[in-house]
Coordinates of C-alpha atoms and ligand atoms in Angstrom, one line a residue:
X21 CA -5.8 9.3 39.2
X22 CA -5.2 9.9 35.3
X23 CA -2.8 6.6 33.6
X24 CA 0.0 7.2 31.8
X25 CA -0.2 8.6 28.2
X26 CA 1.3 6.6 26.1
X27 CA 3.2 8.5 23.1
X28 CA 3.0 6.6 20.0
X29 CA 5.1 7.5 16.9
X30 CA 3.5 6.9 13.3
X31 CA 5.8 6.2 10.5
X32 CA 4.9 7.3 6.9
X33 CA 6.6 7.4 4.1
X34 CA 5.4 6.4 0.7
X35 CA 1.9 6.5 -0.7
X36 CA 0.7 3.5 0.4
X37 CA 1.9 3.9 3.6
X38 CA -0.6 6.8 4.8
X39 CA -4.3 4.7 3.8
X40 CA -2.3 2.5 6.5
X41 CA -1.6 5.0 9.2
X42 CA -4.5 7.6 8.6
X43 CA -7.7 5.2 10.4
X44 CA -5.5 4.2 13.4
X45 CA -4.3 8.0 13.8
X46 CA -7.7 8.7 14.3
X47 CA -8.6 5.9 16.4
X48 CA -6.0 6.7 19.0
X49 CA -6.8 10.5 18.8
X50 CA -10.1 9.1 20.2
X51 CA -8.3 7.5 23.1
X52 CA -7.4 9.6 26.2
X53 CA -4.5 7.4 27.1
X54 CA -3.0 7.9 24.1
X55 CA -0.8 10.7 22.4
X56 CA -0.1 9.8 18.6
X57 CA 2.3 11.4 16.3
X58 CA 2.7 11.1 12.6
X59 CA 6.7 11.0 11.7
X60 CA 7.2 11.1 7.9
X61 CA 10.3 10.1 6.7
X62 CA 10.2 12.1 3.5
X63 CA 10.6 8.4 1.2
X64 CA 7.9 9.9 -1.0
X65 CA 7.1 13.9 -1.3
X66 CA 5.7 15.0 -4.2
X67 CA 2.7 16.4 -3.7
X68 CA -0.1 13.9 -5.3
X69 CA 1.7 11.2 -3.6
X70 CA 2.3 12.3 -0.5
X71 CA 0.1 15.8 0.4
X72 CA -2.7 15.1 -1.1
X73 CA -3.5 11.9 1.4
X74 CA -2.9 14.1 4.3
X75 CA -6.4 15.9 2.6
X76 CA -7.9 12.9 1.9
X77 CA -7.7 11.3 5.2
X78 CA -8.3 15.0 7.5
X79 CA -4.4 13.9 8.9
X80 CA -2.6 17.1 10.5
X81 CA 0.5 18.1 9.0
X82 CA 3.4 15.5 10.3
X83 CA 4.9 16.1 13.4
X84 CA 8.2 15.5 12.7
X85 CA 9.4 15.2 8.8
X86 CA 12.9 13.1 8.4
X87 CA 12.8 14.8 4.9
X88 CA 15.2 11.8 3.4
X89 CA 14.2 11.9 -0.3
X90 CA 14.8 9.3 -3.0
X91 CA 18.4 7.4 -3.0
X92 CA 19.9 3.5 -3.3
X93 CA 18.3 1.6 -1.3
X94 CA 21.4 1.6 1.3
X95 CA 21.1 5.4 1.1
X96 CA 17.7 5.5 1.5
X97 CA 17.5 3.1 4.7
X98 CA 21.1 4.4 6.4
X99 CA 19.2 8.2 5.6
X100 CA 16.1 7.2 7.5
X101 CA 18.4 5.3 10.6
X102 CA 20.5 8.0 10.6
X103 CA 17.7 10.7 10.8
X104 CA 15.3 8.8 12.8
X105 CA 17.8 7.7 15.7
X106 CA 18.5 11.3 16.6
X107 CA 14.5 11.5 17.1
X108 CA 14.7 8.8 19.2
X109 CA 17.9 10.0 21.3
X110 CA 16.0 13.0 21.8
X111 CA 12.2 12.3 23.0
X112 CA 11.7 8.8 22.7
X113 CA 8.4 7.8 22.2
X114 CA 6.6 4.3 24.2
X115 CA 5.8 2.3 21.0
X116 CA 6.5 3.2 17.1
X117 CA 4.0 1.5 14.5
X118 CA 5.9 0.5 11.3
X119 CA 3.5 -0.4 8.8
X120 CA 4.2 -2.2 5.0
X121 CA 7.3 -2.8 3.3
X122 CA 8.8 0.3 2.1
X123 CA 12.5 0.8 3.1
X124 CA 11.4 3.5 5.9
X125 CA 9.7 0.6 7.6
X126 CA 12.9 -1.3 8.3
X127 CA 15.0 1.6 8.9
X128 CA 13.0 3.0 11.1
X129 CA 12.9 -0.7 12.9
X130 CA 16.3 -1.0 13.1
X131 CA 16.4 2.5 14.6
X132 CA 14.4 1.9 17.4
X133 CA 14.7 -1.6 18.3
X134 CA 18.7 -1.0 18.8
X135 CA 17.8 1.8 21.7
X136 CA 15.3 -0.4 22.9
X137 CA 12.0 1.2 22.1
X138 CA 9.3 -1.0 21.1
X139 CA 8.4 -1.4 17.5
X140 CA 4.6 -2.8 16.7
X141 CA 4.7 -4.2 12.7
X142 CA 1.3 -3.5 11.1
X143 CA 0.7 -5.2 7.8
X144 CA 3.2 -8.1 9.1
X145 CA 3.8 -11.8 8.2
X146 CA 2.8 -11.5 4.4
X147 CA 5.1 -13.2 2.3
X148 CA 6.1 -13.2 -1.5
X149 CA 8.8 -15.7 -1.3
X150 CA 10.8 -13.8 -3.9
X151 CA 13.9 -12.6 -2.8
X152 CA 14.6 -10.7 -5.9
X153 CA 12.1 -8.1 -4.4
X154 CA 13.1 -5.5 -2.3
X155 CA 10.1 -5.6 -0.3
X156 CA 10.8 -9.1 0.6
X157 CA 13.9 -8.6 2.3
X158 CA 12.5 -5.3 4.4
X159 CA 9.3 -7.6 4.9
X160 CA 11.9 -10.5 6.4
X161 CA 13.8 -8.0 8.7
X162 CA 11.4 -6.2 10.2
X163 CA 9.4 -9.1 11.3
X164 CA 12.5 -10.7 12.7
X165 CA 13.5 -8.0 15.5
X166 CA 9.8 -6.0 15.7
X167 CA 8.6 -6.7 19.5
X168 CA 4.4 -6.8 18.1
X169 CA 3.1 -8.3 14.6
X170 CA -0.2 -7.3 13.7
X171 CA -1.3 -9.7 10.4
X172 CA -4.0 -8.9 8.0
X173 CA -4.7 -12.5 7.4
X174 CA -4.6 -16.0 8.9
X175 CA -1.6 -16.8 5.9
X176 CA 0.4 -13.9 7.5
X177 CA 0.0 -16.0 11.3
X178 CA 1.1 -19.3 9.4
X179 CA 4.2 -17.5 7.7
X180 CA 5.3 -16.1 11.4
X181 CA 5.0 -19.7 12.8
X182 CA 6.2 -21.0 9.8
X183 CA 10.2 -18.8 10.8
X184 CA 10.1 -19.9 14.6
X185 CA 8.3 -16.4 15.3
X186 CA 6.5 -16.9 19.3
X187 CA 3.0 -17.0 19.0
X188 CA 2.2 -14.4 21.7
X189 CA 3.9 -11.8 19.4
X190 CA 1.5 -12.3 16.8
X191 CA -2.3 -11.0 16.5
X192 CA -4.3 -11.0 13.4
X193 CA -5.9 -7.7 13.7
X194 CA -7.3 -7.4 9.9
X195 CA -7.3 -5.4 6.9
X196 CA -6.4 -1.5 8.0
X197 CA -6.8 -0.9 4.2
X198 CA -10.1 -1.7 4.2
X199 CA -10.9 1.0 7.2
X200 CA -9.2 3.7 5.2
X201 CA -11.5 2.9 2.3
X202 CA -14.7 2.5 5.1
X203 CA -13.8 5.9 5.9
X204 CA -13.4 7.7 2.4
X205 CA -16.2 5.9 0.6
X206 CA -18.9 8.8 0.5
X207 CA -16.8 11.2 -0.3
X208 CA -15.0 8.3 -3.2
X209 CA -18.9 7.7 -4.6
X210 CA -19.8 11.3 -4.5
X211 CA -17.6 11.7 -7.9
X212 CA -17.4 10.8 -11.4
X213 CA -13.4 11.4 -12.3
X214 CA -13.8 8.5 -15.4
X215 CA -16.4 11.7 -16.8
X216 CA -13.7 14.1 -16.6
X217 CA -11.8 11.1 -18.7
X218 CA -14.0 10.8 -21.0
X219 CA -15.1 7.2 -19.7
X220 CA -18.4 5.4 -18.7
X221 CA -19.3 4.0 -15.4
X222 CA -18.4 0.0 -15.7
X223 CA -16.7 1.1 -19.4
X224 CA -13.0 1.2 -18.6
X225 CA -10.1 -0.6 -18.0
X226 CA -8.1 0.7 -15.1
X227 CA -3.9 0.4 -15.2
X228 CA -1.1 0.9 -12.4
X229 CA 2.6 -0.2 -12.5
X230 CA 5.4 0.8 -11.1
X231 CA 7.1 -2.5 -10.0
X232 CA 11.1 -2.5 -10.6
X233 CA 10.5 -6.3 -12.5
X234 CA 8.2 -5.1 -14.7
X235 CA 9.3 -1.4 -15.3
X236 CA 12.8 -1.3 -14.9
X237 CA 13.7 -3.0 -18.0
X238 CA 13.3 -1.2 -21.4
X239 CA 12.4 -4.5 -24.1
X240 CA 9.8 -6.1 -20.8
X241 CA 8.5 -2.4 -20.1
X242 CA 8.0 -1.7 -23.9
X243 CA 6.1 -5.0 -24.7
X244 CA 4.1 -4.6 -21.6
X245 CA 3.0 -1.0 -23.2
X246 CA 2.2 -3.0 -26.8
X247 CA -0.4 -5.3 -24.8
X248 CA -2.0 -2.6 -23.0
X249 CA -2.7 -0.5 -26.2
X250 CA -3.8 -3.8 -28.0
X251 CA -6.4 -3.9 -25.3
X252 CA -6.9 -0.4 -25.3
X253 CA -8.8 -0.8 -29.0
X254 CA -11.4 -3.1 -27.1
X255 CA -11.9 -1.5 -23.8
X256 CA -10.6 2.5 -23.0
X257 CA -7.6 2.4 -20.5
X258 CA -6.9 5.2 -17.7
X259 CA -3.5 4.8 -16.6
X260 CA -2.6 7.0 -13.7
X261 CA 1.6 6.9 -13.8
X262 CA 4.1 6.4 -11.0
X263 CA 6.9 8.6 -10.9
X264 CA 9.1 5.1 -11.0
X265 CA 7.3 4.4 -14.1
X266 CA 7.4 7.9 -15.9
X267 CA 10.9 8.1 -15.3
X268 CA 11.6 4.9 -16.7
X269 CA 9.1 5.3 -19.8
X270 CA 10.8 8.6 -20.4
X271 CA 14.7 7.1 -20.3
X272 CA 13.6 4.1 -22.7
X273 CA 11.8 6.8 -25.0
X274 CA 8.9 4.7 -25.0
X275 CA 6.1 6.8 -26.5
X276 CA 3.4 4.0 -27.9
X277 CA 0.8 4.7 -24.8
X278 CA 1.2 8.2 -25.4
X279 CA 0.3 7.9 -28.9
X280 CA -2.9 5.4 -28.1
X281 CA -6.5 7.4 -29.0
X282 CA -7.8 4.8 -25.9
X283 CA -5.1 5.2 -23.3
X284 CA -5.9 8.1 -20.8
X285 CA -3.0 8.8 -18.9
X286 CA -2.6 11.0 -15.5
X287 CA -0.3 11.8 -13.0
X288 CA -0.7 10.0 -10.0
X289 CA -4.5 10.9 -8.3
X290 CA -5.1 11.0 -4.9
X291 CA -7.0 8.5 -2.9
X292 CA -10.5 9.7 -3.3
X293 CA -10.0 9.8 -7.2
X294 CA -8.2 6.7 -7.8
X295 CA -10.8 4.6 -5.7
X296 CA -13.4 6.6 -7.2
X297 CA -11.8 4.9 -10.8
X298 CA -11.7 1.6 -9.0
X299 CA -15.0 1.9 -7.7
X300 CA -16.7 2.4 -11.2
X301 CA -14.2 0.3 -13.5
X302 CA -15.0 -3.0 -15.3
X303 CA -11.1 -4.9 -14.5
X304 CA -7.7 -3.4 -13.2
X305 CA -4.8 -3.6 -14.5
X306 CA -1.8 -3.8 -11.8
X307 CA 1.0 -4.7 -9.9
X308 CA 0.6 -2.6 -7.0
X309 CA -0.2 -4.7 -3.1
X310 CA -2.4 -2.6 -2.2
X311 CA -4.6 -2.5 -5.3
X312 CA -4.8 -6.6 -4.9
X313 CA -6.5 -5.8 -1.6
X314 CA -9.1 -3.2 -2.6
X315 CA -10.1 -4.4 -5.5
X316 CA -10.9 -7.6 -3.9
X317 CA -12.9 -6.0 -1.0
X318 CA -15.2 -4.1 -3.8
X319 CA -15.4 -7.6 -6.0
X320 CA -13.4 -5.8 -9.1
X321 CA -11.8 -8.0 -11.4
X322 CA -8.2 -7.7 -11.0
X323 CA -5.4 -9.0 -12.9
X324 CA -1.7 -9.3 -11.4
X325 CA 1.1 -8.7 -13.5
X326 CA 3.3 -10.7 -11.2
X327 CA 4.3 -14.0 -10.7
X328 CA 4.2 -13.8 -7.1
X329 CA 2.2 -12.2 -4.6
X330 CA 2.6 -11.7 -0.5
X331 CA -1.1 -11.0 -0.4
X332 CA -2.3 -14.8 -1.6
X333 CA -6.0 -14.0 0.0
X334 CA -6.4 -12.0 -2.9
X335 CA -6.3 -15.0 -5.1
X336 CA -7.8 -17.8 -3.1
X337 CA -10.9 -16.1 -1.9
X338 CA -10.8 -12.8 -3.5
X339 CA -11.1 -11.1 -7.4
X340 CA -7.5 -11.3 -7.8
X341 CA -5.2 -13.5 -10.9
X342 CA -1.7 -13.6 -11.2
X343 CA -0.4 -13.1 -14.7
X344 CA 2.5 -13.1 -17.1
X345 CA 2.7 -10.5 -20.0
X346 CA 2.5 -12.4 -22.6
X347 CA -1.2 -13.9 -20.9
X348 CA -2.8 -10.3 -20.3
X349 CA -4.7 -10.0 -23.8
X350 CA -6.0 -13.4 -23.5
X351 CA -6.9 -12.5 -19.8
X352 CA -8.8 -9.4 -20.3
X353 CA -10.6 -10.9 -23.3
X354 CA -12.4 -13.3 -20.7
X355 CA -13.4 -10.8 -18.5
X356 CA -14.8 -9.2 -21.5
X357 CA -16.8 -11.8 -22.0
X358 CA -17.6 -12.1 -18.8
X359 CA -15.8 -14.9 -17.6
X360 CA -14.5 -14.3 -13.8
X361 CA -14.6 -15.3 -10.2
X362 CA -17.3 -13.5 -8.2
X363 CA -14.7 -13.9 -4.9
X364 CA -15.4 -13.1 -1.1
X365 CA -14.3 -10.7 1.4
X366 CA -11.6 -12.4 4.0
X367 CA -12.5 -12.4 7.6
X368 CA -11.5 -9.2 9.8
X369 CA -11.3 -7.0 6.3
X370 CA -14.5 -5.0 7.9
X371 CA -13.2 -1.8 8.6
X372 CA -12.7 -2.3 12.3
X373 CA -9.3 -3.1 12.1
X374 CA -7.8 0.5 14.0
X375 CA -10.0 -0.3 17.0
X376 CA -9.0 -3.7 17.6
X377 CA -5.2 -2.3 17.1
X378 CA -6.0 0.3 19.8
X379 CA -7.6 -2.0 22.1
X380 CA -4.9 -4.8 21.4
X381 CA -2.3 -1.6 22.9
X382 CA -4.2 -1.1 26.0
X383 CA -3.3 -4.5 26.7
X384 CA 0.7 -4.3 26.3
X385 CA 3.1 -3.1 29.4
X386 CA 4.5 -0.3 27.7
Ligands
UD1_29 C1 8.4 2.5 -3.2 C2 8.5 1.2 -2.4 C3 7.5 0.2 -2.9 C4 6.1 0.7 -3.0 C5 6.1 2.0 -3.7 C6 4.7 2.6 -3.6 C7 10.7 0.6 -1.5 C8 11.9 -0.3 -1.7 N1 9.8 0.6 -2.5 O1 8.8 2.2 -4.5 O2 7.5 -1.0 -2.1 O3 5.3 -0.2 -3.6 O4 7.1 2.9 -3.1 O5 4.5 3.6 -4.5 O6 10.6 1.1 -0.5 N2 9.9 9.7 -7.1 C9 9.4 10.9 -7.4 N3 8.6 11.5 -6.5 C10 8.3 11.0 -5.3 C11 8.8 9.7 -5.0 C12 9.6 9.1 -5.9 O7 9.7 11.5 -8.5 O8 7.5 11.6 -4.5 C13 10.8 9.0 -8.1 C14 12.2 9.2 -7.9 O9 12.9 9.3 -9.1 C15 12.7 7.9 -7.2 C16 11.7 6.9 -7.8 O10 10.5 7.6 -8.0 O11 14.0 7.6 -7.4 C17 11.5 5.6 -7.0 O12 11.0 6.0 -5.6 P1 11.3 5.0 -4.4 O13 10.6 5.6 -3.2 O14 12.8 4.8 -4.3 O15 10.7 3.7 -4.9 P2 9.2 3.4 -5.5 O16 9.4 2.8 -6.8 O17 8.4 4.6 -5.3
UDP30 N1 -3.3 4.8 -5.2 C1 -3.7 6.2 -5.2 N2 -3.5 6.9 -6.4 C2 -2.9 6.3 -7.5 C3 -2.5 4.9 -7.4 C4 -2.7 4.2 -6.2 O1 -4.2 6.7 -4.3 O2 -2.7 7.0 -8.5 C5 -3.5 4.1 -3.9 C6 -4.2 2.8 -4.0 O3 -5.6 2.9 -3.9 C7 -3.7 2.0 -2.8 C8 -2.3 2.6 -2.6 O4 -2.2 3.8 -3.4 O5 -4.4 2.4 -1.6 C9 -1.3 1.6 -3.2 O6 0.0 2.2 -3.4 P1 1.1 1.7 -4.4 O7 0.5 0.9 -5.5 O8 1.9 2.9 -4.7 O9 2.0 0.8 -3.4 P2 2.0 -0.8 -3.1 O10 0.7 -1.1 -2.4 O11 2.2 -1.5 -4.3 O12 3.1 -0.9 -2.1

């Protein structure tokens, strides 16, 4: 007799949110018993960070889109309750995979776990410590009422302990990030975007940003532009900007990077190009999570422009330094002349992470 088929819901929402879902998507496709379903909320929607991973990654279109938009944070997360919960009154799925930290991934938490369907946290237990950070507190939540935590590393296990959280909820499954990059990488070293830049291979700087502490306030977010195009006159700079970050650099009329002969700005890439100027850059510039992680996996110098981070793997063992403004000439300097850690690659970040999810599901009484 053919088992149940288990229908499993997918929530994406912002750009880093669908390297996260896209290898375990495929996975599950694989598996006869079970029936997944990408919902997108709508958090992010314009098209180079949102479409353009659904090409990337050979996703389907989503099969249900919440289509919430940008907002306050209240507005955002009530949108994404309010939208999702009528999903969920309608057709309610067996288990919904949250993944991150992005306000979709506690609404759509506290959606589900209210009507009692079960809510698997993927990327669960890191911790910055910094309440000041919205992440944080969505972080904190949805690890306090999800029903499964999947960790990327053994600090995310101690964290869960650490708050009282049973140890049977917990499973360190690994890096997912790692499988999305597995996945992509011939068609990432098939190209040479830094050409199109006018770069050379292992000859440029690479730069993201679009943290709220570090862009959101015009004197910090125009001193943070000085530094980068002092560097910029001793190693060329491609800087492919947030929306966050444009927005912000356009209110506080800050014009010096677009005025800098080395600084190469874009619009955001999609995944295959950015990782294809991570791949072939000589140190990264960055306060993104994600970019900690992948930059570490590939051994790329990476410097932090945070005083915290969730992810602290990236430090201890991996490529990654945290860093304050004011440090990042002196940093970049050293790596310049070639003074940095070579790092390692933490245990489970192999690119098998989505099969030891699926198998870890075929376990659970759903
Ligand atoms: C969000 C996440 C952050 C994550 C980041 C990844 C939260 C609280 N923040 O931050 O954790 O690191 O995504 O990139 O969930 N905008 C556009 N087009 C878009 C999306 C956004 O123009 O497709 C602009 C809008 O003006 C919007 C602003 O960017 O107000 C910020 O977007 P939002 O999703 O609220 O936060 P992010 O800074 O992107
Ligand atoms: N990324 C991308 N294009 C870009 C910048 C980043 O594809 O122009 C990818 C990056 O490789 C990583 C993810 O987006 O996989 C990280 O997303 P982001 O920095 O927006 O969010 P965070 O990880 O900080 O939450």
């Amino acid at each position: 007799m053919k088992g149940k088929i288990l229908k499993i819901h997918l929530i994406a929402a912002a750009r880093p949110n669908f390297m996260k879902i896209a290898p375990l998507y495929h996975e599950l496709k694989r598996r006869e018993w079970a029936d997944p379903m990408i919902v997108h909320t709508g958090q992010h929607y314009d098209l180079n960070m949102s479409d353009v991973f659904f090409k990337n990654f050979g996703l389907p279109e989503s099969h249900i889109h919440l289509g919430v938009g940008s907002g306050t944070h209240a507005q955002q997360t009530g949108n994404v309750m309010i939208e999702y919960e009528k999903i969920l009154f309608e057709s309610p799925p067996d288990l919904v995979v949250v993944v991150g930290d992005v306000n979709s991934t506690v609404a759509a938490t506290l959606a589900a776990v209210k009507l009692g369907v079960k809510v698997a946290h993927l990327e669960a237990g890191l911790r910055s410590f910094d309440r000041t950070m919205p992440e944080e507190i969505n972080r904190l939540v949805t690890d306090a009422i999800a029903d499964y935590l999947w960790t990327p590393s053994v600090d995310g296990n101690q964290n869960l302990e650490n708050e009282g959280v049973s140890p049977e909820k917990i499973t360190l499954v690994g890096n997912i990030m790692i499988d999305s990059f597995v996945m992509a990488r011939k068609n990432i070293e098939m190209l040479d975007v830094y050409s199109g830049l006018g770069c050379k291979k292992g000859e440029f700087g690479l730069v993201t940003l679009h943290r709220p502490s570090n862009v959101d306030n015009g004197d910090g977010l125009a001193r943070l532009c000085e530094h980068l195009v002092a560097i910029s006159k001793k190693i060329p700079l491609i800087f492919p900007v947030h929306p966050r970050t444009l927005g912000k650099l356009k209110a506080f009329g800050i014009v010096s990077l677009n005025e800098a002969e080395n600084i190469h700005l874009t619009d955001p890439l999609g995944y295959n190009d950015f990782m294809n100027l991570v791949f072939n850059s000589k140190l990264i510039i960055t306060d993104s999570g994600g970019v900690q992680e992948e930059t570490t996996y590939l051994k790329i110098p990476c410097i932090t422009l945070r005083a915290n981070t969730e992810r602290p793997v990236t430090v201890t063992q991996g490529t990654n330094q945290l860093c304050k403004p004011e440090e990042l000439c002196k940093k970049v300097d050293s790596i310049l002349e070639g003074s940095f850690k070579k790092g390692s690659i933490p245990e489970f970040w192999d690119g098998k992470t989505a099969g030891r999810i699926a198998d870890l599901i075929k376990t659970y009484k759903l």
